[in-house]
Amino acid sequence: MSDFVDGPTRSFTMIDEILRPFVPKTVYGRRALEDFSCIMNSEEQFSSHWNRLRKVLKLSNELVLSLERILERIPDLSHQLESGFLEISDFAKLKRFVFNFLSLRRIADQTWDLPEIDDLWKVLSHYFGDGETLQLQSERLVALRKAHLETSKKLKMELNRLCDEIQTLVGLRPRGEEFTVSAQVGEKLVESRLAQIVKDYGERWHLRLVDTEWTTSLKNDLERLEEEMELEASKLLKDVSRKIADFVDLLILCERAVETVDLDLSRYRMYFEYGCCEPTLSQNLRMIKGRFVPTLNYCRKNGYEYYPISLETGPGVTVLCGPNMGGKTTALRTIGSFVLLFQLGYPVPAEEFSSPIFKFVRFVSRGEEMGFSSFAKEIRSLVEALQLEGRKLLLLDEFGTSTNPIEGEALALAIVEHLLGSSDHVFLTTHYPRVVMQAKNVYSCGRIKNFEEEDPHKMFDYSLVPNVKQVERIGLKLAQKLGLPSKIVEKARKHCGLE
């Protein structure tokens, strides 16, 4: 997998869930998404990519469906291109690949710059015929097949003649060269030299037709013809394999082209399904009415109002503050997933989105690891992220809360101070008041709009509000609202000096 993103970051941003409805049709497209090998790393790549994708987005749905049907028939040639074309099945896959690539090129060449492979097709059709299926052919092989067919017919006629004799003698007609009859009938056939015993089961005998001089000759001819056909086929496959070797580099280009077309059609589907925008390049990270699809779908399913996210930040640290259940983590996921989509070349589910190009995206995880506490894992994750060289997007969710609150707040505050002038873009969610006051760029998440609502999800306005340096203390109220016994809440209030 590309080191642009790691497993915890993919899991946190839910990028795979977001893209799941638009899974590419080919192994090439699916592998590129799985490995993140289709990441754009330069302004030139970004510009070229969107110049092409704008044309893709103008295609009709009917044409896209036709292209997708072709893509579904394109096999994976990776193993054959690495190890060589050795078996007849390898050539069958190659022919199917080239046949469908030509179909793709006929209807898509004006949108994508697809390699020409007509010369390769001429080689394949010469040896294997014109259609998608494979039929190895040469003048000698055709003659051998014809002789084999004629000999098989003669053998069948001779076997039928022997079966006719048996039917005349005992009133039963065998259905093949081997058959089972009663011992009494078997004795007659063996005595008449029409059959021989294969297995004696007592009352039943398993017999086989006796080979006459003629059937023996015909079977020998068939065996010889089959050996000659096998030798001829082997020779032909070696010939075509040598000729295909000249096209390996071209086939690798074709594989890349298939991957591009496949991913572009996935992007096409997402663009219209989610009402996305074309992202742009900028030094700041900016979004207008961004929609985090997993949360949007959850809200639609449960009848909740969804609050799109809007923000603009430059390099350095941006702090997201607000109460529990206020949407801080969802905002962090939105930012991370949008940057991943942006650099994967996908449209973004927002009215507008712009971003710089990052070399790395990291979520500072405190996931469980054998032998390490969540605090130790969080610190190790941060250290590894800070050691990465190049512009980074760092996502820290309530950093420092896995140790004692005094030191946790001090660490979070130190990180804000350390990264304040960084060229990285750092987003940190927190409840720590001093962290909020120290940060230059702060967004507030989750303002109470109706605390009387029974459903906690309906209590909040989840919009992001810039430059609000205030940490709302509603944890005790929310705990009571969620069912914590009043006696415990009252004691907590006293400990907070609220009584």
XYZ file of C-alpha atoms in Angstrom:
499
model
C 0.000 0.000 0.000
C 1.180 3.571 -0.692
C 2.748 5.277 2.331
C 0.571 8.311 1.564
C -1.992 6.884 3.983
C -1.931 4.124 6.596
C -4.520 1.638 7.850
C -5.699 3.583 10.942
C -6.224 6.700 8.806
C -8.261 4.793 6.226
C -10.351 3.299 9.006
C -10.879 6.619 10.803
C -11.863 8.556 7.673
C -14.120 5.682 6.505
C -12.827 6.246 2.988
C -13.422 2.638 1.945
C -17.067 2.828 3.061
C -17.529 6.074 1.137
C -16.156 4.505 -2.064
C -17.789 1.075 -1.646
C -20.885 1.874 -3.793
C -18.567 2.777 -6.667
C -16.262 -0.255 -6.708
C -14.374 -0.408 -10.040
C -15.272 -3.184 -12.480
C -11.773 -4.541 -13.114
C -9.039 -5.993 -10.938
C -6.852 -3.094 -12.086
C -9.200 -0.418 -10.753
C -9.921 -2.263 -7.504
C -6.214 -2.873 -6.885
C -5.364 0.801 -7.467
C -7.903 1.879 -4.842
C -6.876 -0.834 -2.407
C -3.185 0.129 -2.715
C -3.779 3.878 -3.084
C -1.434 3.679 -6.071
C -3.536 6.187 -8.036
C -2.654 9.096 -5.736
C -1.860 12.413 -7.439
C 1.356 13.980 -6.172
C 1.823 17.078 -8.316
C -0.045 20.058 -9.732
C 0.702 18.789 -13.255
C -0.970 15.441 -12.487
C -3.944 17.206 -10.946
C -4.425 19.534 -13.917
C -4.095 16.742 -16.497
C -6.426 14.508 -14.518
C -9.263 17.021 -14.291
C -8.898 18.102 -17.913
C -9.704 14.485 -18.789
C -12.338 13.932 -16.094
C -14.343 16.963 -17.215
C -14.813 15.198 -20.564
C -15.750 11.975 -18.758
C -18.441 13.768 -16.746
C -20.097 14.850 -20.006
C -20.629 11.260 -21.167
C -24.163 9.906 -21.295
C -25.264 7.324 -18.762
C -25.998 4.888 -21.617
C -22.418 5.146 -22.896
C -21.039 4.698 -19.385
C -23.126 1.536 -18.963
C -21.728 0.171 -22.239
C -18.179 0.901 -21.123
C -18.773 -0.761 -17.765
C -20.089 -3.906 -19.461
C -16.897 -4.087 -21.513
C -14.710 -3.511 -18.446
C -16.414 -6.395 -16.642
C -15.116 -8.735 -19.384
C -11.486 -7.606 -19.192
C -9.337 -10.154 -17.311
C -6.257 -9.509 -15.197
C -3.019 -10.173 -17.120
C -0.626 -9.180 -14.312
C 0.587 -12.713 -13.631
C 1.065 -13.571 -17.304
C 2.981 -10.355 -18.029
C 5.268 -11.096 -15.106
C 5.728 -14.863 -15.606
C 5.071 -15.265 -19.330
C 2.370 -16.814 -21.501
C 2.870 -20.556 -21.102
C -0.472 -22.361 -21.054
C -3.381 -22.272 -23.476
C -5.418 -20.628 -20.689
C -2.871 -17.766 -20.605
C -3.434 -17.100 -24.294
C -7.200 -17.333 -23.827
C -7.021 -14.554 -21.201
C -4.774 -12.482 -23.449
C -7.135 -12.777 -26.387
C -10.123 -11.846 -24.225
C -8.202 -8.841 -22.880
C -7.211 -7.584 -26.329
C -10.634 -8.264 -27.881
C -12.409 -6.231 -25.180
C -9.741 -3.527 -25.141
C -10.377 -2.999 -28.843
C -14.113 -2.691 -28.095
C -13.296 -0.161 -25.379
C -11.094 1.802 -27.725
C -13.713 1.963 -30.465
C -16.189 3.847 -28.271
C -13.908 5.622 -25.776
C -10.851 6.790 -27.699
C -12.123 10.363 -27.984
C -12.330 10.654 -24.203
C -9.237 8.685 -23.181
C -5.919 8.391 -24.979
C -5.895 4.605 -25.394
C -2.939 2.727 -26.973
C -3.297 1.160 -30.414
C -3.094 -2.633 -30.337
C -4.209 -3.557 -33.859
C -0.865 -5.201 -34.663
C -1.144 -7.425 -31.605
C -4.673 -8.377 -32.588
C -3.449 -9.402 -36.049
C -1.000 -11.828 -34.421
C -3.629 -13.255 -32.097
C -6.335 -13.592 -34.755
C -3.860 -15.300 -37.096
C -3.160 -18.007 -34.527
C -6.455 -18.098 -32.618
C -9.235 -16.877 -34.928
C -11.224 -13.655 -35.106
C -13.687 -13.888 -32.207
C -13.300 -13.411 -28.466
C -12.973 -17.147 -27.849
C -9.759 -19.012 -28.543
C -9.317 -21.653 -31.284
C -5.694 -22.436 -32.038
C -5.254 -22.792 -35.786
C -2.761 -23.506 -38.598
C -3.034 -25.329 -41.919
C -1.408 -28.428 -40.461
C -3.546 -28.311 -37.305
C -6.692 -27.972 -39.406
C -5.657 -31.005 -41.489
C -4.904 -33.040 -38.359
C -8.259 -32.114 -36.801
C -10.041 -33.108 -40.008
C -8.253 -36.469 -40.067
C -9.045 -36.984 -36.391
C -12.729 -36.266 -37.001
C -12.925 -38.666 -39.942
C -11.119 -41.427 -38.015
C -13.439 -40.897 -35.022
C -16.459 -41.324 -37.294
C -15.057 -44.580 -38.692
C -14.409 -45.886 -35.190
C -17.928 -44.977 -34.124
C -19.369 -46.830 -37.136
C -17.336 -49.960 -36.313
C -18.399 -49.849 -32.664
C -22.026 -49.470 -33.759
C -21.627 -52.545 -35.973
C -20.382 -54.574 -32.992
C -23.293 -53.320 -30.889
C -25.704 -54.363 -33.631
C -24.258 -57.911 -33.522
C -24.683 -58.030 -29.753
C -28.282 -56.838 -30.005
C -28.990 -59.517 -32.618
C -27.428 -62.194 -30.433
C -28.853 -61.381 -26.969
C -31.522 -58.714 -27.566
C -29.637 -56.020 -25.631
C -27.748 -53.072 -27.083
C -24.716 -51.708 -25.166
C -24.678 -47.931 -24.629
C -20.908 -47.726 -24.790
C -17.729 -49.722 -25.098
C -18.138 -50.880 -21.484
C -21.416 -52.204 -20.101
C -22.917 -54.513 -17.421
C -25.139 -57.531 -18.107
C -26.244 -60.718 -16.364
C -23.689 -63.520 -16.072
C -25.796 -65.685 -18.419
C -25.784 -63.025 -21.185
C -22.137 -62.337 -20.471
C -21.179 -65.971 -21.110
C -22.813 -65.839 -24.544
C -21.007 -62.626 -25.508
C -17.633 -63.858 -24.284
C -18.089 -67.212 -26.094
C -18.998 -65.294 -29.265
C -15.821 -63.173 -28.862
C -17.853 -59.974 -28.992
C -16.909 -58.903 -25.456
C -14.368 -59.580 -22.728
C -14.736 -59.563 -18.938
C -13.585 -56.447 -17.081
C -15.031 -57.449 -13.677
C -16.943 -60.518 -12.490
C -19.531 -59.571 -9.841
C -21.036 -63.063 -9.635
C -24.558 -62.682 -11.010
C -23.528 -59.576 -12.982
C -20.569 -59.161 -15.309
C -18.948 -55.883 -16.368
C -17.823 -56.287 -19.992
C -15.944 -54.396 -22.666
C -16.312 -54.719 -26.436
C -13.526 -56.799 -27.950
C -11.246 -54.725 -30.190
C -11.233 -56.024 -33.708
C -8.248 -55.602 -35.951
C -10.033 -52.634 -37.506
C -10.950 -50.882 -34.221
C -7.394 -51.420 -32.948
C -6.015 -49.797 -36.084
C -8.417 -46.857 -35.807
C -7.619 -46.285 -32.117
C -3.898 -46.336 -32.905
C -4.506 -43.773 -35.652
C -6.420 -41.545 -33.237
C -3.648 -41.757 -30.642
C -1.053 -40.836 -33.270
C -3.139 -37.919 -34.538
C -3.655 -36.606 -31.006
C 0.104 -36.715 -30.367
C 0.741 -34.864 -33.623
C -1.914 -32.264 -32.763
C -0.355 -31.767 -29.337
C 3.088 -31.286 -30.869
C 1.723 -28.858 -33.470
C -0.174 -26.911 -30.800
C 2.952 -26.715 -28.638
C 4.967 -25.428 -31.598
C 2.317 -22.814 -32.412
C 2.133 -21.616 -28.803
C 5.915 -21.206 -28.715
C 5.762 -19.224 -31.967
C 3.020 -16.909 -30.751
C 4.694 -16.543 -27.352
C 7.860 -15.254 -29.050
C 5.837 -12.764 -31.068
C 3.826 -11.596 -28.040
C 7.080 -10.814 -26.202
C 7.441 -7.787 -28.497
C 4.143 -6.409 -27.176
C 4.722 -6.705 -23.402
C 5.452 -2.999 -22.885
C 2.378 -2.111 -24.942
C 0.216 -4.460 -22.860
C 1.454 -2.811 -19.657
C 0.341 0.536 -21.103
C -3.026 -1.034 -21.901
C -3.342 -2.246 -18.307
C -2.749 1.293 -17.052
C -5.289 2.620 -19.525
C -7.893 0.103 -18.323
C -7.203 1.163 -14.732
C -7.670 4.835 -15.671
C -10.936 4.257 -17.543
C -12.258 2.053 -14.752
C -11.445 4.570 -12.010
C -12.821 7.455 -14.071
C -16.165 5.690 -14.444
C -16.179 5.095 -10.685
C -15.564 8.839 -10.240
C -18.366 9.555 -12.714
C -20.808 7.486 -10.628
C -19.812 9.201 -7.396
C -20.015 12.680 -8.910
C -23.671 12.306 -9.816
C -24.732 10.061 -6.934
C -23.489 12.429 -4.210
C -23.850 15.759 -6.035
C -20.119 16.409 -5.872
C -17.927 19.305 -6.944
C -14.697 19.478 -8.894
C -11.992 20.297 -6.316
C -9.326 22.907 -6.938
C -5.758 23.484 -5.828
C -4.910 26.141 -3.234
C -2.552 26.777 -0.333
C -5.442 26.826 2.114
C -7.790 23.972 2.867
C -11.295 25.205 2.169
C -14.708 23.580 1.955
C -18.204 24.969 1.491
C -21.099 22.806 2.706
C -19.125 19.588 2.828
C -21.116 16.405 3.463
C -19.613 13.381 5.217
C -21.542 10.643 3.460
C -21.699 8.002 6.245
C -23.172 10.564 8.670
C -25.438 12.015 5.974
C -26.829 8.545 5.258
C -27.325 7.908 8.983
C -29.249 11.179 9.346
C -31.455 10.419 6.352
C -32.188 6.925 7.645
C -33.162 8.169 11.119
C -34.905 11.411 10.204
C -32.244 13.772 11.604
C -31.270 17.128 10.174
C -27.821 17.091 8.601
C -25.509 20.094 9.009
C -22.973 20.523 6.183
C -19.489 21.672 7.154
C -17.823 24.867 5.951
C -14.333 26.016 6.928
C -11.138 27.582 5.630
C -7.744 27.064 7.200
C -4.124 27.618 6.308
C -0.997 25.777 7.395
C -0.457 25.311 11.102
C -2.909 24.151 13.741
C -6.689 24.379 13.616
C -8.506 23.455 16.814
C -12.044 22.051 16.786
C -13.724 22.466 20.156
C -17.211 21.817 21.496
C -19.209 19.529 23.749
C -19.411 15.761 23.623
C -21.647 14.647 20.749
C -21.090 18.051 19.177
C -19.684 16.702 15.912
C -15.943 17.333 16.374
C -14.882 13.836 15.328
C -17.250 13.877 12.345
C -15.732 17.198 11.251
C -12.263 15.647 11.553
C -13.383 12.632 9.483
C -14.895 14.936 6.872
C -11.630 16.837 6.448
C -9.553 13.659 6.224
C -11.860 11.848 3.801
C -12.135 14.905 1.528
C -8.365 15.195 1.213
C -8.110 11.467 0.418
C -10.824 11.771 -2.247
C -9.133 14.900 -3.604
C -5.784 13.157 -4.079
C -7.374 9.952 -5.370
C -8.766 12.083 -8.187
C -12.375 11.748 -7.042
C -14.938 14.532 -6.910
C -15.771 15.785 -3.425
C -19.280 15.833 -1.860
C -19.366 19.584 -1.213
C -20.406 22.757 -2.989
C -16.734 23.774 -3.116
C -13.491 22.188 -1.985
C -9.876 23.245 -2.418
C -6.691 21.942 -0.880
C -2.945 21.806 -1.246
C -1.379 18.506 -2.287
C -0.118 16.540 0.677
C 2.639 13.958 0.746
C 1.079 12.174 3.742
C -2.238 11.987 5.562
C -2.164 10.616 9.097
C -4.682 10.071 11.849
C -2.875 9.930 15.186
C -4.359 6.713 16.492
C -4.473 5.382 20.013
C -5.750 1.986 18.932
C -4.927 -1.080 20.983
C -1.591 -2.811 20.475
C -0.339 -5.722 22.557
C 2.107 -4.488 25.198
C 1.246 -0.787 24.831
C -1.294 1.421 26.582
C -3.556 3.654 24.502
C -1.440 6.633 25.604
C 1.805 4.946 24.511
C 0.242 4.009 21.171
C -0.983 7.583 20.661
C 2.466 9.027 21.376
C 4.155 6.490 19.080
C 1.643 7.280 16.336
C 2.352 11.018 16.677
C 6.133 10.512 16.685
C 5.942 8.422 13.502
C 3.777 11.063 11.827
C 6.069 13.941 12.802
C 9.082 12.080 11.386
C 7.546 11.933 7.909
C 9.283 14.412 5.608
C 7.036 16.512 3.405
C 3.756 18.382 3.744
C 1.323 16.465 5.941
C -2.292 16.534 6.959
C -2.430 15.453 10.613
C -5.673 14.552 12.380
C -5.617 14.389 16.195
C -8.827 13.440 17.979
C -8.837 14.632 21.622
C -5.096 14.139 21.931
C -3.832 13.635 25.493
C -7.055 12.350 27.018
C -5.595 8.884 27.535
C -3.283 10.086 30.346
C -3.909 12.246 33.415
C -5.696 15.480 32.437
C -3.032 17.895 33.682
C -0.230 16.346 31.667
C -2.580 15.562 28.792
C -3.561 19.214 28.458
C 0.085 20.264 28.732
C 1.062 17.891 25.922
C -1.783 19.049 23.686
C -0.853 22.679 24.380
C 2.802 21.976 23.582
C 1.853 20.367 20.302
C -0.206 23.414 19.306
C 2.724 25.702 20.126
C 5.241 23.445 18.335
C 3.215 23.153 15.120
C 1.852 26.700 15.038
C 4.208 27.832 12.265
C 4.406 24.477 10.519
C 3.843 24.014 6.791
C 1.692 21.011 7.716
C -2.068 21.270 8.184
C -2.936 20.000 11.657
C -6.477 19.552 12.953
C -6.956 18.812 16.639
C -10.203 18.260 18.514
C -10.123 19.020 22.216
C -11.989 19.867 25.417
C -8.922 21.458 27.022
C -9.598 25.197 27.690
C -5.956 26.330 27.507
C -5.481 24.597 24.164
C -8.517 26.404 22.785
C -7.317 29.782 24.074
C -3.769 29.309 22.761
C -4.722 28.277 19.222
C -4.943 30.992 16.578
C -7.448 29.178 14.398
C -10.447 27.726 16.261
C -13.798 26.362 15.131
C -16.602 25.609 17.528
C -18.660 22.459 16.906
C -22.052 21.645 18.360
C -24.046 24.450 19.924
C -27.084 23.571 22.027
C -30.279 24.543 20.225
C -32.876 22.677 22.282
C -31.760 20.883 25.408
C -35.298 19.734 26.116
C -35.238 17.309 23.202
C -35.421 13.680 24.305
C -33.169 12.516 21.454
C -29.605 13.813 22.069
C -28.994 14.048 18.303
C -31.698 16.729 18.066
C -30.237 18.912 20.799
C -27.373 20.317 18.729
C -26.732 22.626 15.825
C -23.703 20.867 14.315
C -22.541 23.760 12.142
C -18.917 24.869 12.469
C -18.504 28.435 13.720
C -15.080 30.120 13.354
C -13.235 32.062 16.039
C -15.364 30.943 18.992
C -12.911 30.285 21.826
C -15.316 28.828 24.324
C -15.489 25.353 25.842
C -19.102 24.615 26.743
C -19.548 22.694 29.978
C -22.593 20.591 29.385
C -21.088 17.178 30.129
C -22.983 16.763 33.398
C -26.291 17.814 31.866
C -25.730 15.469 28.963
C -24.770 12.592 31.281
C -28.035 13.044 33.180
C -29.943 13.327 29.915
C -28.442 10.019 28.812
C -29.660 8.271 31.957
C -26.920 8.594 34.585
C -28.586 8.563 38.055
C -29.286 12.055 39.442
C -27.457 11.318 42.704
C -24.223 10.700 40.803
C -24.681 13.837 38.697
C -25.316 15.975 41.785
C -22.169 14.688 43.442
C -20.248 15.509 40.254
C -21.665 19.038 40.294
C -20.369 19.513 43.833
C -16.901 18.308 42.796
C -16.985 20.901 40.010
C -17.893 23.624 42.538
C -21.278 24.187 40.932
C -23.227 23.904 44.182
